[in-house]
XYZ file of C-alpha atoms in Angstrom:
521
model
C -138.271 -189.172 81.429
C -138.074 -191.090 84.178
C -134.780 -191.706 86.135
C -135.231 -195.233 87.065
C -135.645 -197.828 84.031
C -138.268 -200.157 85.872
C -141.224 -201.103 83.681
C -144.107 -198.938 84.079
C -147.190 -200.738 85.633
C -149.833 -199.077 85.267
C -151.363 -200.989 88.515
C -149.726 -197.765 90.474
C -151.617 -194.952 88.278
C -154.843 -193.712 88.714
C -156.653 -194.914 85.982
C -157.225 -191.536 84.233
C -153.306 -191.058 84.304
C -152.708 -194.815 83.346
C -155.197 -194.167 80.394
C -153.205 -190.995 79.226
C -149.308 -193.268 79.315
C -151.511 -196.120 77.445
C -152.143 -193.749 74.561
C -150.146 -191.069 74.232
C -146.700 -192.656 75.678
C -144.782 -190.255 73.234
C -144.755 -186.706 73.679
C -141.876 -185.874 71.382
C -141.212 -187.178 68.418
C -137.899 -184.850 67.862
C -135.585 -186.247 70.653
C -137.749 -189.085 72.165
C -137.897 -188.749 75.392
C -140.911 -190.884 75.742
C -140.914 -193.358 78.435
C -141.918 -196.825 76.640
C -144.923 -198.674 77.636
C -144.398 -202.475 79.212
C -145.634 -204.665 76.947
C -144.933 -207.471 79.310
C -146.352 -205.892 82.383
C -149.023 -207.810 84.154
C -151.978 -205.738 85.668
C -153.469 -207.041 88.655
C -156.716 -206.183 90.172
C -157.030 -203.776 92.794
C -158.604 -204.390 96.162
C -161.792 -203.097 97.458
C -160.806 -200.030 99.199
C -161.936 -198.853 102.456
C -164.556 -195.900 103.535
C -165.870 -195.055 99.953
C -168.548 -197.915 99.910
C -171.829 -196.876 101.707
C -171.731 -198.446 105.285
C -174.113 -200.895 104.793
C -172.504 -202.342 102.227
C -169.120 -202.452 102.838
C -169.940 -203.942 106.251
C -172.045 -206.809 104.884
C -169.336 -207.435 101.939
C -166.259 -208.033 104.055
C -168.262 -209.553 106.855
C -169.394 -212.289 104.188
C -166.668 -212.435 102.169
C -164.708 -213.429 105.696
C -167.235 -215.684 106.559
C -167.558 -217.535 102.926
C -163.966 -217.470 102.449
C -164.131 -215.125 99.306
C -163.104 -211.944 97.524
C -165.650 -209.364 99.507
C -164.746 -206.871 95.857
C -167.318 -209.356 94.338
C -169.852 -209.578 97.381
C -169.751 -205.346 97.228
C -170.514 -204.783 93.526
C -172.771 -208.145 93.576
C -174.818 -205.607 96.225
C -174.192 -202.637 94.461
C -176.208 -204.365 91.439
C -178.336 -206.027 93.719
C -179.346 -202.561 95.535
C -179.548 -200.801 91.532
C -182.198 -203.489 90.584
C -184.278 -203.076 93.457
C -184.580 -198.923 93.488
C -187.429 -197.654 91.496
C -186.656 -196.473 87.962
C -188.834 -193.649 89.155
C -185.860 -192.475 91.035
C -183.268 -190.954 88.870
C -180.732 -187.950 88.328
C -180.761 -185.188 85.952
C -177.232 -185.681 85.311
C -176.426 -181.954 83.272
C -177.844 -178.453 84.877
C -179.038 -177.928 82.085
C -180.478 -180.785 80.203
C -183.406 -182.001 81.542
C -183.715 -184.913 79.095
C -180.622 -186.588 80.480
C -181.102 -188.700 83.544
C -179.549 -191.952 84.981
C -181.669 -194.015 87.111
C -179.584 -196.542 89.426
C -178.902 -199.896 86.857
C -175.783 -201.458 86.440
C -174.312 -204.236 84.528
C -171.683 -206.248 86.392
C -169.650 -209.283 85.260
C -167.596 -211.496 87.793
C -164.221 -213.046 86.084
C -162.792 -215.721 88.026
C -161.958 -219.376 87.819
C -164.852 -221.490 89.293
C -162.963 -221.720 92.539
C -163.451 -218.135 92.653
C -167.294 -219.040 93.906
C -168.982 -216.813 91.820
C -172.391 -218.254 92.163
C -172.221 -218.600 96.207
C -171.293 -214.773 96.196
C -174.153 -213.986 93.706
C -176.828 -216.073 95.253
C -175.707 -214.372 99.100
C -175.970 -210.558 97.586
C -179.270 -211.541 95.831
C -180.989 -213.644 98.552
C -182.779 -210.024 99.809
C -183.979 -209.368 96.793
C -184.773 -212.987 95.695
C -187.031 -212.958 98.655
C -189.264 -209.860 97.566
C -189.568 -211.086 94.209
C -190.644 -214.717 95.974
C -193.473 -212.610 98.031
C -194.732 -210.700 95.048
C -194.880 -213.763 92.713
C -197.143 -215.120 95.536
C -199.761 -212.262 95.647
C -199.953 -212.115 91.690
C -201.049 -215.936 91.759
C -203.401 -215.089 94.373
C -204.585 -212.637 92.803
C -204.650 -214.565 89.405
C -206.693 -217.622 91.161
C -208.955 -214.572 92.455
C -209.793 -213.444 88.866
C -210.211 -216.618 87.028
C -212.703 -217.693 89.283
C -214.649 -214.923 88.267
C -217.761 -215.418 86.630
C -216.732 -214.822 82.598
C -219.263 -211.383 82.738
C -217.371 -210.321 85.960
C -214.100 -211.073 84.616
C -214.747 -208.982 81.461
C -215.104 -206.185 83.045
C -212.018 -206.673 85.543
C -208.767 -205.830 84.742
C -206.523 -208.853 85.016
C -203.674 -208.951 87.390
C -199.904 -207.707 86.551
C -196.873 -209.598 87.213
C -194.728 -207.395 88.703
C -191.298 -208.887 89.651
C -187.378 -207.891 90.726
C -185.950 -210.884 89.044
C -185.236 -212.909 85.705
C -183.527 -216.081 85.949
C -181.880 -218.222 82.526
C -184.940 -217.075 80.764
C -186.033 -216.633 76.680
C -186.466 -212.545 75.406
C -190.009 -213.572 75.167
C -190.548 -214.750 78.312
C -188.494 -211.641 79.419
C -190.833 -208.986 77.865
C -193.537 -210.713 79.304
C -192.612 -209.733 82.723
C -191.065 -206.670 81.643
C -194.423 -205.272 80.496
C -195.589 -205.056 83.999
C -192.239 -204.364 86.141
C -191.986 -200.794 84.897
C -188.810 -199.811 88.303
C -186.791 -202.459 86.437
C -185.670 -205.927 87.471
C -182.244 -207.776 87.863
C -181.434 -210.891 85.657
C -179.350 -213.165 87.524
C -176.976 -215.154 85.353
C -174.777 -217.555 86.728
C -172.919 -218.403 83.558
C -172.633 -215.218 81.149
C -171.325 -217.423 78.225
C -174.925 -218.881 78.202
C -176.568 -215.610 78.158
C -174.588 -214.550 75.657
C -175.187 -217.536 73.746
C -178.884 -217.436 73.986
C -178.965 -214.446 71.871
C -178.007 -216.645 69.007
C -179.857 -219.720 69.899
C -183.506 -219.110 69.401
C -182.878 -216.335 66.783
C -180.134 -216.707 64.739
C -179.084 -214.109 61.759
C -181.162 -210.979 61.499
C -183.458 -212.055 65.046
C -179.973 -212.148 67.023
C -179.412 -208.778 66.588
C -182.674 -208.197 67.235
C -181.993 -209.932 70.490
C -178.365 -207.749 71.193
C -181.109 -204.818 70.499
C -183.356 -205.433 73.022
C -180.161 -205.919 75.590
C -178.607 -202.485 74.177
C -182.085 -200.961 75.576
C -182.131 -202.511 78.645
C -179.134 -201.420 79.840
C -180.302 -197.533 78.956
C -183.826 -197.953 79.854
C -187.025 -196.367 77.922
C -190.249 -197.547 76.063
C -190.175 -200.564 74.120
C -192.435 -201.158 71.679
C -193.033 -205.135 70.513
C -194.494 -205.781 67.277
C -194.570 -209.983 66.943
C -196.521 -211.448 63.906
C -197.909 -214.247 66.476
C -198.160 -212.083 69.593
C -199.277 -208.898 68.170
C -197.956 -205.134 69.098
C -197.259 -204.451 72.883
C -195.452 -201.614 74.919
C -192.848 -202.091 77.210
C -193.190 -198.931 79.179
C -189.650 -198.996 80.515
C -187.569 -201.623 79.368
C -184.775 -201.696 82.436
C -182.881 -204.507 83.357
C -179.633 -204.714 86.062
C -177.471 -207.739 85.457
C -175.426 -209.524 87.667
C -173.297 -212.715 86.286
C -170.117 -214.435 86.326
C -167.512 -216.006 83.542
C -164.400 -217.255 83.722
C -161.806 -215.656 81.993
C -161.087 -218.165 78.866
C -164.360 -217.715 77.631
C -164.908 -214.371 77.974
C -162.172 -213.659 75.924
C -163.042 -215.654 73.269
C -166.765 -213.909 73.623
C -164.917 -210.502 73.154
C -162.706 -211.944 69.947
C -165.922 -213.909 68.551
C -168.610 -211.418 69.364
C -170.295 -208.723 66.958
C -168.419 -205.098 68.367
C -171.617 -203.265 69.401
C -170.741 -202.180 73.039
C -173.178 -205.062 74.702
C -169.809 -205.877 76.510
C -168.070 -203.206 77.062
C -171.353 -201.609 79.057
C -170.457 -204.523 82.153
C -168.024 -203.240 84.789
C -165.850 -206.478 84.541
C -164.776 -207.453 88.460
C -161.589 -209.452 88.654
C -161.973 -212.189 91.812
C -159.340 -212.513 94.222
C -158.178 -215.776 95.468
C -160.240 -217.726 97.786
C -159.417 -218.739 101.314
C -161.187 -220.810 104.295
C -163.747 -219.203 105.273
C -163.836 -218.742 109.036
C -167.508 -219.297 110.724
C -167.207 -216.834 114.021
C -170.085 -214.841 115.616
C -171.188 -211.703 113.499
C -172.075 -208.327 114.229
C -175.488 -208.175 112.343
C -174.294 -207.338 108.594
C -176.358 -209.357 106.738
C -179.352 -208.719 108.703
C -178.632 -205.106 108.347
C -177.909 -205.470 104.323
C -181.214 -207.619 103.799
C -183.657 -204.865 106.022
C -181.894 -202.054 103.605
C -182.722 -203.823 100.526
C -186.491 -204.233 101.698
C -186.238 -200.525 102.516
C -184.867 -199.638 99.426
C -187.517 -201.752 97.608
C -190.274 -199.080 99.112
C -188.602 -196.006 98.205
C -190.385 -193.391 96.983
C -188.913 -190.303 94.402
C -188.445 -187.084 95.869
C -190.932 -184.651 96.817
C -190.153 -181.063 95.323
C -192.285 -178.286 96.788
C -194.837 -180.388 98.554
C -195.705 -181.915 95.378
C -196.516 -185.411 94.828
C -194.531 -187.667 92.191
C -196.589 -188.422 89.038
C -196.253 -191.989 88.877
C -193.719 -192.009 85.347
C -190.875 -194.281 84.951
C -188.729 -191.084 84.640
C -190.636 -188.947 87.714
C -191.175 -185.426 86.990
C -188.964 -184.373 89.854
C -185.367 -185.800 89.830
C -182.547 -185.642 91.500
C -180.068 -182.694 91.199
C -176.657 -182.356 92.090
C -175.507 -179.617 93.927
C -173.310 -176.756 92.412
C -170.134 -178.260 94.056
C -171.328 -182.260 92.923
C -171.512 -180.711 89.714
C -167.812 -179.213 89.572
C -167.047 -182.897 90.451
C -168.919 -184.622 87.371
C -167.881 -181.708 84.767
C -163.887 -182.433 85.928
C -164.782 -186.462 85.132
C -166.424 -185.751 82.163
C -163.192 -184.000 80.870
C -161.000 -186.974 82.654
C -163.289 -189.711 80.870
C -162.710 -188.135 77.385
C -159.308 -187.986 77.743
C -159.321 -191.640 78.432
C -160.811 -192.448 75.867
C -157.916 -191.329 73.842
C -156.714 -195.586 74.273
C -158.650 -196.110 71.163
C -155.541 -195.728 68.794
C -154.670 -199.001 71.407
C -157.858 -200.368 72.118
C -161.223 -199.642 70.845
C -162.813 -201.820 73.099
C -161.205 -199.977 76.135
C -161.907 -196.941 74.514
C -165.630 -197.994 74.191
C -166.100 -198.795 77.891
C -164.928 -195.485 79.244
C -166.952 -194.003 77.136
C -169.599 -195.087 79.582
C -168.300 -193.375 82.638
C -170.514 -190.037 82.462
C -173.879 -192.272 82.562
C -171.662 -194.959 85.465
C -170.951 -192.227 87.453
C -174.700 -190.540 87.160
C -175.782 -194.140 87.973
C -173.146 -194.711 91.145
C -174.236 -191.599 92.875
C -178.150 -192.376 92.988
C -176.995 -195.496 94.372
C -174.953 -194.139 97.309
C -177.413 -191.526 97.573
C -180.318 -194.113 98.019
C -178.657 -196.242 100.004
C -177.734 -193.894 102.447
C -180.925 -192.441 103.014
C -183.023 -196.060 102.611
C -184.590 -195.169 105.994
C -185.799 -191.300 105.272
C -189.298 -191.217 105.670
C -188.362 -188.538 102.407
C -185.920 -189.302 100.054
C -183.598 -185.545 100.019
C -183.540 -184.500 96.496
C -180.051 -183.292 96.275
C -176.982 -185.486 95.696
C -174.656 -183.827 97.556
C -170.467 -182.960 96.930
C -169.561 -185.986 99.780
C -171.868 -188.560 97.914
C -170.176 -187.543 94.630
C -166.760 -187.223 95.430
C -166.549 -190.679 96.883
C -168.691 -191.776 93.701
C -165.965 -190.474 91.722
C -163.074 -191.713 93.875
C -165.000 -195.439 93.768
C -164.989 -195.609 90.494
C -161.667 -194.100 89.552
C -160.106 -196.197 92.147
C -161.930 -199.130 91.770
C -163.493 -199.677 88.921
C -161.433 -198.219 86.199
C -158.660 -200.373 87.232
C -160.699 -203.341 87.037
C -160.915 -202.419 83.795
C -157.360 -202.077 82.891
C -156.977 -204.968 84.401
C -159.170 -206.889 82.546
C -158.925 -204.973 79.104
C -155.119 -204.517 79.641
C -154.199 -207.691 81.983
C -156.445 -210.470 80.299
C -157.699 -209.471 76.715
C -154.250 -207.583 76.123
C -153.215 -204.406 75.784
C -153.874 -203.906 72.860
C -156.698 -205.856 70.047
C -153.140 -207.212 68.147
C -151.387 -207.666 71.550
C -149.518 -211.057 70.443
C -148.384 -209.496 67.082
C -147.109 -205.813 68.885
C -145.160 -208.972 71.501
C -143.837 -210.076 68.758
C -142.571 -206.668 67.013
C -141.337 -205.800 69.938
C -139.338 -208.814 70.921
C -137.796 -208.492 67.236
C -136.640 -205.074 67.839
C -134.369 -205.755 71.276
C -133.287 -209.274 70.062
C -131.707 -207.295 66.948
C -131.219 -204.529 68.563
C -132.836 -202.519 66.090
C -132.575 -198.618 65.480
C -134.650 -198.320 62.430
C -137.484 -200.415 60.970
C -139.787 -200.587 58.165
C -142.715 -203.602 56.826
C -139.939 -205.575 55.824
C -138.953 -205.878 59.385
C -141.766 -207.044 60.368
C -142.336 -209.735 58.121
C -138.954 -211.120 59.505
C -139.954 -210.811 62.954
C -142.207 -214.256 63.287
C -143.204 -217.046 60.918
C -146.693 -216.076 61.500
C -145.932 -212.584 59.969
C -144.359 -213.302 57.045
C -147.576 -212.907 55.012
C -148.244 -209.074 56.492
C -149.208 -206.399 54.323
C -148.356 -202.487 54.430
C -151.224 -201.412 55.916
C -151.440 -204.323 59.003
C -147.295 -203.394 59.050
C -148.337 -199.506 59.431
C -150.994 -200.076 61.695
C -148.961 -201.935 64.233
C -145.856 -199.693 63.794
C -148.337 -196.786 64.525
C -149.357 -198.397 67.869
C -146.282 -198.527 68.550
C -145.528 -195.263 67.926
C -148.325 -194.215 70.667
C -146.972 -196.391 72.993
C -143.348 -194.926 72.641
C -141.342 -197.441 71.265
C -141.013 -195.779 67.800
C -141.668 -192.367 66.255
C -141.361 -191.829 62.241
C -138.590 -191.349 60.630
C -137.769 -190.113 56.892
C -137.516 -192.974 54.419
C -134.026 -192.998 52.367
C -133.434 -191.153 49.093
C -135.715 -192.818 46.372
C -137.823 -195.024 48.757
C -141.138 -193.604 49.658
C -141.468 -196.840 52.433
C -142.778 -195.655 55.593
C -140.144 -195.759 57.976
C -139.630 -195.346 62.073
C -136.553 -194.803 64.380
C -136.530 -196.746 67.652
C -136.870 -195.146 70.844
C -133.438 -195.964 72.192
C -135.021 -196.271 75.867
C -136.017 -199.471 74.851
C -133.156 -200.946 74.547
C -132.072 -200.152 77.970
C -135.066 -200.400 79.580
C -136.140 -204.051 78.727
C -132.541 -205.563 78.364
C -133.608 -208.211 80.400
C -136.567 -208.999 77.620
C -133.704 -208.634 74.705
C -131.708 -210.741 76.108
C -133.933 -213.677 76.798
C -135.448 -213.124 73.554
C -131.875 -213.395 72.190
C -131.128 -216.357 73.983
C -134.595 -218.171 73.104
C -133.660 -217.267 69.371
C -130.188 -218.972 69.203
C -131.525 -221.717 71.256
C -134.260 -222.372 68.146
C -131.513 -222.071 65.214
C -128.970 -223.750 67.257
C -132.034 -226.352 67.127
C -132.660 -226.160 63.492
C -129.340 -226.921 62.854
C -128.610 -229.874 64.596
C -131.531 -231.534 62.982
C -130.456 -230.420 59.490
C -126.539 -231.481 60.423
C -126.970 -234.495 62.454
């Protein structure tokens, strides 16, 4: 137990550890010695952090974000998704020793929360420019080349393949139009969405009911990568060969929440590393050192990188490569410790499935982060090394334990709540130091708001359970005759969150006091 009784904030945890208090805040039911989680806390963002970021990109993201007067967190992981679209699919990891049928090519999914002061679309449109300007360039030579071949005499062109459309980038576009392209970019592509709640609502526009899952299907994919096959009545059968897509948008926060509350729970969300924007500030326009310059020649570089050679050997051309990536024997001590680390954190599903869900992601994340750095850092080899080494993985891990992760409890924690029934465990809780509660049971509950009056046993148990997890109860045997489920309050509460009983107290009288007068004149 702790000696001092400030609220915990998870904010100060690494995310592993916050994961751990989140869930298992109890670890003895006898005596209760538990240290009881804040439900009031708030959980802020952290900051980008120095020296894990490959140069390149760290350089060009606080260099901008000084420059455009914005949070250089979103210019960095608008890069990092930038930099994942444009490596080749061909390029991936074998992520196990062992397992040569698991491998993680460099694609991420990356959502930027912020109020639209938070100039999510400037920082968006200044990471992608790079890449927008390849894609510009090949669009070019596959018109060329598409003039070239319809003015082909019909016998000529009959016997001529037709040009492929090979592109880096989707725009607001229709699934249709999508696999269109998609049949013919086989390294992937990055769909560039300035509002999310639009592409999100697109699923449901064209094909509502049974074709809208269809739709959340074809996203599911995308975000794993693979063969694709299409079978349309109108358009006949077709074969995506690798159906890869990065994805780069930004939301503010109001909708996304209601997304999350409204949406069908298949993990299409939780699969986006959610990046909370800082503030935004003047920008100040002073001479530069050469970051962007430097950040747009890597992304052309990294656009004509080639797999690994093993042996001398030369790369089949396969979306997966015959010769991957390996990590070395001490890179692989580092991902076996996070695999342990991310299962443990996903413990928070007693709390929050949707939490739960996302970490569940981190093996495949952290397979994904390392090709990046790895890539990155060696954009200019005339030979891309095939081993990721310890270094690249260890600041993999520590960017996305330090970073990332407590975006996420930020955003899962801070701004959807910390739990799915946050309000309702608020308002439990509240109850129990107002009254200053040592025991309670469903009957409790129903007398802790108006708008629980009408709970029943099982919503009363579920919530007293969470509870229990997050130490602020811990069962207790029902009296003689009564076979009620029953739980003892952690007295820590009571001391630790006076201040919260008290104005809960006060705000109480204040309504019956209230109640009164209007009843009495």
């Amino acid at each position: 137990m702790r000696d001092d009784c400030a609220p915990l904030d998870f904010a100060d945890l690494a995310p592993e550890e916050a994961a751990s208090r989140i869930a298992s805040a109890i670890p003895a039911p006898v005596d209760m010695v538990a240290d009881p989680v804040n439900l009031w806390a708030r959980y802020e963002a952290p900051p980008l952090p120095k020296g894990l970021l490959p140069r390149v990109i760290e350089d060009f993201a606080r260099a901008q974000g000084e420059m455009m007067g914005v949070d250089p967190a979103g210019l960095a992981m608008a890069a990092l998704t930038v930099c994942s679209a444009t490596i080749s699919d061909r390029i991936a990891v074998q992520v196990k020793e062992h397992d040569p049928t698991w491998r993680e090519s460099a694609r991420l999914w990356v959502a930027l929360i912020g109020p639209p002061s938070a100039k999510k679309s400037p920082i968006m449109n200044a990471a992608a420019r790079p890449l927008a300007k390849i894609d510009a360039n090949m669009f070019r030579e596959y018109m060329a080349a598409k003039v070239a071949y319809d003015a082909l005499p019909s016998a000529e062109r009959k016997m001529s393949p037709a040009p492929k459309q090979t592109r880096l980038r989707l725009g607001d576009t229709t699934i249709e139009a999508a696999q269109e392209v998609l049949k013919d970019s086989p390294d992937g592509v990055l769909a560039l969405q300035d509002e999310l709640s639009g592409w999100f609502g697109s699923m449901d526009k064209y094909a509502p009911g049974k074709g809208a899952m269809a739709d959340r299907s074809f996203w599911l994919q995308a975000f794993n990568g693979g063969a694709y096959a299409l079978n349309r009545v109108q358009r006949g059968a077709a074969l995506i060969p690798n159906l890869s897509i990065s994805l780069l948008g930004g939301i503010q926060p109001e909708p996304l929440r209601k997304l999350v509350g409204d949406s069908v729970d298949d993990g299409l969300i939780q699969r986006l590393l959610p990046v909370l924007l800082g503030p935004t500030s003047v920008g100040v326009d002073a001479p530069r050192a050469g970051e962007a310059i430097r950040y747009e020649n890597m992304v052309a570089q990294l656009h004509r990188l080639a797999p690994p050679l093993w042996d001398g050997k030369p790369v089949r051309i396969e979306v997966s490569g015959d010769f991957p990536l390996q990590f070395d024997q001490e890179a692989h001590a580092i991902r076996r410790d996070l695999e342990q680390r991310h299962h443990d954190m996903m413990a928070t599903e007693s709390i929050s499935g949707k939490m739960a869900s996302h970490f569940g992601k981190y093996d495949g994340i952290f397979a994904r982060l390392c090709v990046l750095w790895h890539c990155i850092e060696h954009h200019d080899a005339e030979t891309l090394p095939g081993v990721i080494g310890a270094p690249v993985a260890a600041r993999a891990a520590e960017f996305l334990h330090g970073y990332i992760a407590r975006n996420a409890v930020a955003f899962y924690v801070g701004t959807l709540g910390l739990a799915d029934d946050h309000d309702d465990l608020v308002k439990v809780a509240a109850f129990i130091l107002s009254e200053r509660k040592e025991n309670i049971q469903t009957r409790d509950l129903q007398r802790a708001s108006r708008s629980m009056r009408s709970i029943t046993a099982l919503e009363a148990r579920t919530l007293c359970e969470k509870l229990e997890s997050m130490g602020w109860l811990t069962p207790a045997p029902p009296p003689p005759k009564s076979n009620t489920p029953h739980w003892a309050v952690n007295p820590i509460v009571h001391r630790k969150f006076a201040e919260h009983g008290a104005a809960e107290t006060a705000r109480r009288e204040k309504a019956r006091a209230a109640i009164r007068e209007v009843f009495n004149g």
